[in-house]
Amino acid sequence: MKKEEALLKDHISKHNLKVTKERSAVLRVFLDSDRHITAEELYRKMRDTGSSIGLATIYRTLNLFCESGLAEQRQFGDGQARYELVYNVKHHDHLICQACNRIIEFQNEEIEALQEKVAKKNNFKIFSHKLELYGICSACSAEKNALDQ
Amino acid sequence: MKKEEALLKDHISKHNLKVTKERSAVLRVFLDSDRHITAEELYRKMRDTGSSIGLATIYRTLNLFCESGLAEQRQFGDGQARYELVYNVKHHDHLICQACNRIIEFQNEEIEALQEKVAKKNNFKIFSHKLELYGICSACSAEKNALDQ
DNA sequence: TTGATTATGATAATGAATCGCAAAATTATA
DNA sequence: TATAATTTTGCGATTCATTATCATAATCAA
C-alpha cells in the first residue's frame, strides 16, 4: 500500500469514516495527475475513463484529502481552486505563467527565513504563507519575441 | 482636487467615459475607508449614509479604479475580493490575522530582491507577485493565552 | 446477516460577481 | 441652452464554483 493511501486510511479510521471505492478511485487518479489539478479537471478525467462518479463526491473527497493532510487547496486567481499533493513533498512556492498557465515550483530558504523575521518584528505567529510570482515563462517569452519579429 | 481624483478623471477622459456623481461618491467613500475594503462593505457603508447606489455600480466602479491604476484587487482567501488604494502608495505585502482578520502591511526589500533572483534562475519575467503571511497577531495571541489560563 | 452509520449521485441552493436592459445622466455640438 | 449621441445607472436575472439536501446505496462492526 502506498504511503499516501496509508495516510488517508489512517485519517478515515480515526474519524469514523469509511473506505469506499469512490475514495480509492479519486486518490488513485489524483496521485496519477498533474500537480495543481482542479476539481473539474479531476471529474472530467474520471468520467472520461468510464467512472460514473458525481462532481459533489470529487469536491467532498478533495476536501477530505486536505483534512487528512494529504493535499492542500490553492487559489491562483483564475477562480477555480487547485489541489496539490503535499504529503511527503517539500514545501515550495510558485511561479505562474500568465500566458500558458504553467506552474513552476521553487524553494528558497532565504525567503522563508526573512518571512519569519518580518513576522517576529510584527509579533506575528505564522501558520502558513503564500508566495506567488506571476509573469511570463521563458517559453512564452521566446514565442512572443518570435511573433514580434 | 485630490491627486486620486485627478488620476481617475484623467483615465475617464482618456477612455471616453463620464464623470458621474456615483463615481465621485464611491471614490470619496473609498478614500475615506479602511484599506482592504470589500465591495459589499463599501456598498453597506454608502447605503447606510443614505445613498441609493446599486451593488453592481459598486463593482463596476471598483473595477474602474483598478483599470485606472488607482486601486488593486486582492484575494485573502475568505472568498471576497478586497480593494486597496495603491496610487502613490509604496509597494508592500501583507500579514493576515486569521483570528481577527486584521491586515498588517509590510515592506521588505531583501525579499523582493530574492524573488527577482528566483525569477532569473527560472528565466521567468515577473509582472506581479503576491506574498501573504497567514497566522495570528500579537493581540489575538495574548487574548488566546489569557483564555487558556 | 444485520443494523447502525456513513457515503453517494442528482439536483437544488448558495454567494460573489457580472450581464442585459430600459430609463436616466452626461457631454459634445449646434 | 437645447439636442442628440453616448455612457451609466439600478434592478433583476444570470453565471460559475462550490456546498447542502435528501433519498438510496454502500460500508463495516457485532
Short mmCIF file of C-alpha atoms (C1' of nucleotides) in Angstrom, two decimals:
data_model
loop_
_atom_site.label_atom_id
_atom_site.label_comp_id
_atom_site.label_asym_id
_atom_site.label_seq_id
_atom_site.Cartn_x
_atom_site.Cartn_y
_atom_site.Cartn_z
CA MET A 1 0.00 0.00 0.00
CA LYS A 2 1.30 3.42 -0.93
CA LYS A 3 2.17 5.79 1.87
CA GLU A 4 -0.46 8.26 0.64
CA GLU A 5 -3.12 5.56 0.80
CA ALA A 6 -1.97 4.63 4.28
CA LEU A 7 -2.22 8.23 5.43
CA LEU A 8 -5.74 8.56 4.09
CA LYS A 9 -6.88 5.27 5.63
CA ASP A 10 -5.41 6.32 8.94
CA HIS A 11 -7.36 9.57 8.83
CA ILE A 12 -10.50 7.69 7.82
CA SER A 13 -10.30 5.21 10.67
CA LYS A 14 -9.52 7.92 13.20
CA HIS A 15 -12.66 9.82 12.25
CA ASN A 16 -15.19 7.02 11.91
CA LEU A 17 -15.33 7.42 8.18
CA LYS A 18 -15.45 4.70 5.59
CA VAL A 19 -13.19 3.46 2.88
CA THR A 20 -15.18 3.48 -0.34
CA LYS A 21 -14.33 2.57 -3.90
CA GLU A 22 -15.00 6.17 -4.90
CA ARG A 23 -12.45 7.49 -2.43
CA SER A 24 -9.91 4.94 -3.53
CA ALA A 25 -10.51 5.75 -7.17
CA VAL A 26 -10.23 9.50 -6.63
CA LEU A 27 -6.99 9.01 -4.75
CA ARG A 28 -5.57 6.81 -7.50
CA VAL A 29 -6.41 9.32 -10.22
CA PHE A 30 -5.31 12.27 -8.09
CA LEU A 31 -1.88 10.76 -7.49
CA ASP A 32 -1.55 9.99 -11.18
CA SER A 33 -2.44 13.54 -12.28
CA ASP A 34 -0.60 16.75 -12.85
CA ARG A 35 0.02 18.59 -9.65
CA HIS A 36 -2.31 21.61 -9.23
CA ILE A 37 -5.38 19.92 -10.68
CA THR A 38 -8.86 21.43 -10.37
CA ALA A 39 -11.93 19.55 -9.15
CA GLU A 40 -13.49 19.87 -12.58
CA GLU A 41 -10.40 18.50 -14.31
CA LEU A 42 -10.30 15.53 -11.98
CA TYR A 43 -14.01 14.97 -12.55
CA ARG A 44 -13.59 15.04 -16.34
CA LYS A 45 -10.59 12.76 -16.15
CA MET A 46 -12.57 10.18 -14.19
CA ARG A 47 -15.74 10.43 -16.28
CA ASP A 48 -13.69 10.11 -19.47
CA THR A 49 -12.36 6.79 -18.26
CA GLY A 50 -15.81 5.40 -17.60
CA SER A 51 -16.40 6.33 -13.96
CA SER A 52 -19.89 7.43 -13.01
CA ILE A 53 -18.73 9.45 -10.03
CA GLY A 54 -20.52 12.69 -9.21
CA LEU A 55 -18.90 16.10 -9.06
CA ALA A 56 -20.04 16.60 -5.48
CA THR A 57 -18.12 13.50 -4.47
CA ILE A 58 -15.00 14.85 -6.13
CA TYR A 59 -15.29 18.02 -4.06
CA ARG A 60 -16.05 16.09 -0.89
CA THR A 61 -13.12 13.77 -1.47
CA LEU A 62 -10.67 16.57 -2.23
CA ASN A 63 -11.76 18.27 0.97
CA LEU A 64 -11.14 15.00 2.78
CA PHE A 65 -7.65 14.86 1.29
CA CYS A 66 -7.00 18.36 2.64
CA GLU A 67 -8.32 17.46 6.10
CA SER A 68 -6.08 14.42 6.22
CA GLY A 69 -3.00 16.43 5.37
CA LEU A 70 -2.53 14.73 2.04
CA ALA A 71 -3.30 17.74 -0.10
CA GLU A 72 -3.70 21.48 0.04
CA GLN A 73 -6.02 23.80 -1.78
CA ARG A 74 -4.56 26.68 -3.75
CA GLN A 75 -6.09 29.74 -5.40
CA PHE A 76 -4.10 31.05 -8.31
CA GLY A 77 -6.53 33.78 -9.21
CA ASP A 78 -8.45 32.15 -12.05
CA GLY A 79 -11.50 31.47 -9.92
CA GLN A 80 -11.03 27.74 -9.58
CA ALA A 81 -9.36 26.07 -6.63
CA ARG A 82 -6.48 23.75 -7.40
CA TYR A 83 -5.46 20.80 -5.27
CA GLU A 84 -1.90 19.78 -4.74
CA LEU A 85 -0.32 16.76 -3.07
CA VAL A 86 1.73 18.00 -0.12
CA TYR A 87 2.29 14.83 1.90
CA ASN A 88 5.97 13.87 1.77
CA VAL A 89 6.60 16.80 -0.55
CA LYS A 90 8.95 19.57 0.49
CA HIS A 91 7.40 22.99 0.97
CA HIS A 92 7.68 25.25 -2.04
CA ASP A 93 6.20 28.33 -3.64
CA HIS A 94 5.01 29.03 -7.17
CA LEU A 95 5.85 30.85 -10.36
CA ILE A 96 2.73 31.17 -12.52
CA CYS A 97 2.96 31.91 -16.24
CA GLN A 98 0.03 34.08 -17.21
CA ALA A 99 0.44 33.19 -20.89
CA CYS A 100 0.40 29.38 -20.79
CA ASN A 101 -0.78 28.81 -17.19
CA ARG A 102 2.26 26.69 -16.47
CA ILE A 103 3.08 26.48 -12.79
CA ILE A 104 6.71 26.18 -11.73
CA GLU A 105 7.55 25.23 -8.16
CA PHE A 106 10.54 26.65 -6.35
CA GLN A 107 12.08 26.61 -2.90
CA ASN A 108 14.04 29.36 -1.26
CA GLU A 109 15.22 29.08 2.30
CA GLU A 110 16.43 32.65 2.43
CA ILE A 111 12.96 33.99 1.66
CA GLU A 112 11.42 31.70 4.28
CA ALA A 113 13.87 32.96 6.86
CA LEU A 114 13.13 36.58 6.01
CA GLN A 115 9.41 35.93 6.33
CA GLU A 116 9.98 34.67 9.85
CA LYS A 117 11.98 37.79 10.57
CA VAL A 118 9.15 40.00 9.36
CA ALA A 119 6.67 38.04 11.46
CA LYS A 120 8.81 38.36 14.53
CA LYS A 121 9.20 42.08 14.06
CA ASN A 122 5.39 42.36 13.99
CA ASN A 123 4.83 39.97 16.91
CA PHE A 124 3.03 37.75 14.49
CA LYS A 125 2.94 33.96 14.52
CA ILE A 126 2.86 32.50 11.01
CA PHE A 127 0.78 29.38 10.39
CA SER A 128 1.06 29.39 6.62
CA HIS A 129 2.04 31.62 3.80
CA LYS A 130 1.51 32.16 0.13
CA LEU A 131 4.17 33.43 -2.24
CA GLU A 132 3.25 33.55 -5.88
CA LEU A 133 5.21 35.19 -8.66
CA TYR A 134 3.07 36.00 -11.68
CA GLY A 135 4.59 36.70 -15.05
CA ILE A 136 5.70 35.05 -18.23
CA CYS A 137 7.88 31.95 -18.59
CA SER A 138 10.86 31.64 -20.90
CA ALA A 139 9.00 29.56 -23.49
CA CYS A 140 6.17 32.07 -23.80
CA SER A 141 8.60 34.94 -23.76
CA ALA A 142 10.53 33.39 -26.68
CA GLU A 143 7.30 32.77 -28.55
CA LYS A 144 6.23 36.35 -28.09
CA ASN A 145 9.58 37.63 -29.36
CA ALA A 146 9.28 35.43 -32.44
CA LEU A 147 5.81 36.81 -33.17
CA ASP A 148 7.03 40.36 -32.73
CA GLN A 149 9.64 39.94 -35.47
CA MET B 1 -8.80 68.43 -6.39
CA LYS B 2 -7.11 65.45 -4.79
CA LYS B 3 -4.45 63.65 -6.76
CA GLU B 4 -6.53 60.45 -6.70
CA GLU B 5 -9.48 62.29 -8.18
CA ALA B 6 -7.23 63.79 -10.83
CA LEU B 7 -5.91 60.36 -11.77
CA LEU B 8 -9.40 58.95 -12.11
CA LYS B 9 -10.62 61.91 -14.18
CA ASP B 10 -7.62 61.58 -16.41
CA HIS B 11 -8.41 57.91 -17.01
CA ILE B 12 -12.06 58.75 -17.61
CA SER B 13 -11.34 61.43 -20.19
CA LYS B 14 -8.79 59.25 -21.98
CA HIS B 15 -11.34 56.47 -22.42
CA ASN B 16 -14.44 58.44 -23.41
CA LEU B 17 -16.08 57.70 -20.10
CA LYS B 18 -18.11 60.05 -17.99
CA VAL B 19 -17.75 61.66 -14.62
CA THR B 20 -20.86 60.81 -12.63
CA LYS B 21 -21.96 61.62 -9.12
CA GLU B 22 -21.96 57.91 -8.32
CA ARG B 23 -18.31 57.54 -9.33
CA SER B 24 -17.36 60.62 -7.35
CA ALA B 25 -19.25 59.40 -4.32
CA VAL B 26 -17.71 55.92 -4.47
CA LEU B 27 -14.25 57.46 -4.74
CA ARG B 28 -14.90 59.73 -1.78
CA VAL B 29 -16.10 56.90 0.43
CA PHE B 30 -13.37 54.54 -0.82
CA LEU B 31 -10.62 57.01 0.09
CA ASP B 32 -12.20 57.55 3.47
CA SER B 33 -12.42 53.82 4.27
CA ASP B 34 -10.18 51.23 5.79
CA ARG B 35 -7.69 49.91 3.33
CA HIS B 36 -8.66 46.40 2.06
CA ILE B 37 -12.40 47.02 1.91
CA THR B 38 -14.79 44.62 0.19
CA ALA B 39 -17.40 45.64 -2.39
CA GLU B 40 -20.14 44.62 -0.01
CA GLU B 41 -18.67 46.67 2.85
CA LEU B 42 -18.40 49.72 0.62
CA TYR B 43 -21.98 49.14 -0.55
CA ARG B 44 -23.27 48.91 3.03
CA LYS B 45 -21.30 51.97 4.06
CA MET B 46 -22.86 54.02 1.28
CA ARG B 47 -26.39 52.70 1.73
CA ASP B 48 -26.16 53.35 5.47
CA THR B 49 -25.46 57.00 4.79
CA GLY B 50 -28.49 57.38 2.57
CA SER B 51 -27.13 56.64 -0.87
CA SER B 52 -29.34 54.66 -3.22
CA ILE B 53 -26.45 53.31 -5.24
CA GLY B 54 -26.68 49.74 -6.58
CA LEU B 55 -24.25 46.96 -5.78
CA ALA B 56 -23.47 46.43 -9.47
CA THR B 57 -22.32 50.02 -9.70
CA ILE B 58 -20.00 49.49 -6.74
CA TYR B 59 -18.42 46.54 -8.52
CA ARG B 60 -18.22 48.43 -11.82
CA THR B 61 -16.66 51.43 -10.13
CA LEU B 62 -14.11 49.40 -8.19
CA ASN B 63 -13.13 47.71 -11.44
CA LEU B 64 -12.76 51.13 -12.97
CA PHE B 65 -10.47 52.15 -10.10
CA CYS B 66 -8.34 49.10 -10.83
CA GLU B 67 -8.19 49.86 -14.55
CA SER B 68 -7.12 53.40 -13.85
CA GLY B 69 -4.28 52.29 -11.59
CA LEU B 70 -5.83 53.79 -8.50
CA ALA B 71 -6.58 50.51 -6.75
CA GLU B 72 -5.79 46.84 -6.83
CA GLN B 73 -7.91 43.83 -6.10
CA ARG B 74 -6.72 41.32 -3.53
CA GLN B 75 -7.89 37.87 -2.51
CA PHE B 76 -7.10 36.95 1.05
CA GLY B 77 -8.77 33.59 0.96
CA ASP B 78 -12.14 34.40 2.52
CA GLY B 79 -13.95 34.32 -0.81
CA GLN B 80 -14.49 38.05 -1.15
CA ALA B 81 -12.25 40.35 -3.13
CA ARG B 82 -10.80 43.31 -1.29
CA TYR B 83 -9.83 46.58 -2.90
CA GLU B 84 -6.84 48.60 -1.85
CA LEU B 85 -5.63 52.05 -2.81
CA VAL B 86 -2.24 51.69 -4.49
CA TYR B 87 -1.77 55.03 -6.23
CA ASN B 88 1.04 56.95 -4.55
CA VAL B 89 1.41 54.14 -2.04
CA LYS B 90 4.65 52.22 -1.78
CA HIS B 91 4.51 48.55 -2.70
CA HIS B 92 4.03 46.23 0.25
CA ASP B 93 2.90 42.76 1.22
CA HIS B 94 0.51 41.52 3.89
CA LEU B 95 0.29 39.77 7.21
CA ILE B 96 -3.25 38.47 7.76
CA CYS B 97 -4.51 37.56 11.23
CA GLN B 98 -6.87 34.63 10.90
CA ALA B 99 -8.40 35.31 14.30
CA CYS B 100 -9.42 38.98 13.98
CA ASN B 101 -8.97 39.46 10.21
CA ARG B 102 -6.63 42.37 10.80
CA ILE B 103 -4.34 43.05 7.89
CA ILE B 104 -0.86 44.40 8.52
CA GLU B 105 1.20 45.78 5.67
CA PHE B 106 4.94 45.38 5.47
CA GLN B 107 7.78 46.06 3.08
CA ASN B 108 10.93 44.05 2.67
CA GLU B 109 13.44 44.89 0.01
CA GLU B 110 15.51 41.80 0.67
CA ILE B 111 12.59 39.51 -0.10
CA GLU B 112 11.84 41.45 -3.27
CA ALA B 113 15.42 41.08 -4.40
CA LEU B 114 15.38 37.34 -3.71
CA GLN B 115 12.18 36.98 -5.73
CA GLU B 116 13.92 38.57 -8.69
CA LYS B 117 16.79 36.18 -8.24
CA VAL B 118 14.42 33.19 -8.27
CA ALA B 119 12.72 34.52 -11.40
CA LYS B 120 16.03 35.00 -13.15
CA LYS B 121 17.15 31.49 -12.31
CA ASN B 122 13.94 30.18 -13.92
CA ASN B 123 14.12 32.50 -16.93
CA PHE B 124 10.89 33.99 -15.74
CA LYS B 125 9.79 37.60 -16.08
CA ILE B 126 7.76 38.78 -13.10
CA PHE B 127 4.87 41.15 -13.69
CA SER B 128 3.43 40.99 -10.21
CA HIS B 129 3.61 38.96 -7.08
CA LYS B 130 1.67 38.06 -4.02
CA LEU B 131 3.20 37.41 -0.63
CA GLU B 132 0.81 36.79 2.21
CA LEU B 133 1.69 35.56 5.67
CA TYR B 134 -1.27 33.98 7.47
CA GLY B 135 -1.30 33.46 11.19
CA ILE B 136 -2.22 35.15 14.42
CA CYS B 137 -1.36 38.67 15.54
CA SER B 138 0.05 39.61 18.93
CA ALA B 139 -3.27 40.93 20.28
CA CYS B 140 -5.13 37.72 19.43
CA SER B 141 -2.26 35.63 20.64
CA ALA B 142 -2.36 37.40 24.03
CA GLU B 143 -6.13 37.01 24.20
CA LYS B 144 -5.86 33.32 23.48
CA ASN B 145 -3.23 32.88 26.20
CA ALA B 146 -5.44 34.68 28.69
CA LEU B 147 -8.36 32.37 27.86
CA ASP B 148 -6.16 29.31 28.20
CA GLN B 149 -5.28 30.22 31.78
"C1'" DT C 1 -26.61 -11.15 8.06
"C1'" DT C 2 -27.97 -7.41 10.37
"C1'" DG C 3 -28.31 -2.80 11.73
"C1'" DA C 4 -26.33 1.48 12.55
"C1'" DT C 5 -23.89 4.76 10.27
"C1'" DT C 6 -21.73 7.00 6.57
"C1'" DA C 7 -21.30 7.88 1.54
"C1'" DT C 8 -23.11 8.61 -2.91
"C1'" DG C 9 -25.27 10.91 -7.05
"C1'" DA C 10 -28.56 14.01 -8.61
"C1'" DT C 11 -30.24 18.19 -8.06
"C1'" DA C 12 -31.21 22.36 -5.63
"C1'" DA C 13 -29.19 26.10 -3.26
"C1'" DT C 14 -25.69 29.43 -2.18
"C1'" DG C 15 -22.86 33.52 -2.67
"C1'" DA C 16 -19.80 36.55 -5.15
"C1'" DA C 17 -19.57 38.81 -9.25
"C1'" DT C 18 -21.30 40.00 -13.92
"C1'" DC C 19 -24.71 40.86 -17.62
"C1'" DG C 20 -28.80 42.80 -20.08
"C1'" DC C 21 -31.95 46.21 -20.41
"C1'" DA C 22 -34.87 50.25 -20.11
"C1'" DA C 23 -34.56 54.59 -18.11
"C1'" DA C 24 -31.58 58.36 -16.56
"C1'" DA C 25 -27.49 61.14 -16.71
"C1'" DT C 26 -23.58 63.16 -19.05
"C1'" DT C 27 -21.29 65.74 -22.52
"C1'" DA C 28 -20.03 67.29 -27.20
"C1'" DT C 29 -22.03 70.06 -30.53
"C1'" DA C 30 -25.02 73.28 -32.59
"C1'" DT D 1 -29.01 76.19 -23.56
"C1'" DA D 2 -31.47 72.66 -26.39
"C1'" DT D 3 -30.25 68.47 -28.82
"C1'" DA D 4 -28.56 64.18 -29.70
"C1'" DA D 5 -25.24 60.67 -29.24
"C1'" DT D 6 -23.23 58.02 -25.90
"C1'" DT D 7 -22.44 56.24 -21.46
"C1'" DT D 8 -24.14 54.99 -16.91
"C1'" DT D 9 -27.37 53.52 -13.66
"C1'" DG D 10 -30.28 50.29 -10.74
"C1'" DC D 11 -32.70 46.35 -10.93
"C1'" DG D 12 -33.17 41.75 -11.55
"C1'" DA D 13 -31.67 37.82 -13.91
"C1'" DT D 14 -27.60 35.03 -14.78
"C1'" DT D 15 -23.24 32.81 -14.28
"C1'" DC D 16 -19.93 29.91 -12.13
"C1'" DA D 17 -17.64 27.36 -8.48
"C1'" DT D 18 -18.78 25.14 -4.56
"C1'" DT D 19 -21.78 23.26 -0.89
"C1'" DA D 20 -26.20 21.49 1.05
"C1'" DT D 21 -30.13 18.41 0.87
"C1'" DC D 22 -32.04 14.04 0.57
"C1'" DA D 23 -33.36 9.50 -0.76
"C1'" DT D 24 -30.91 5.47 -1.81
"C1'" DA D 25 -26.77 2.65 -1.59
"C1'" DA D 26 -22.58 1.05 0.46
"C1'" DT D 27 -19.66 0.07 4.40
"C1'" DC D 28 -18.45 -2.30 8.49
"C1'" DA D 29 -18.69 -3.67 13.48
"C1'" DA D 30 -21.07 -7.00 16.05
#
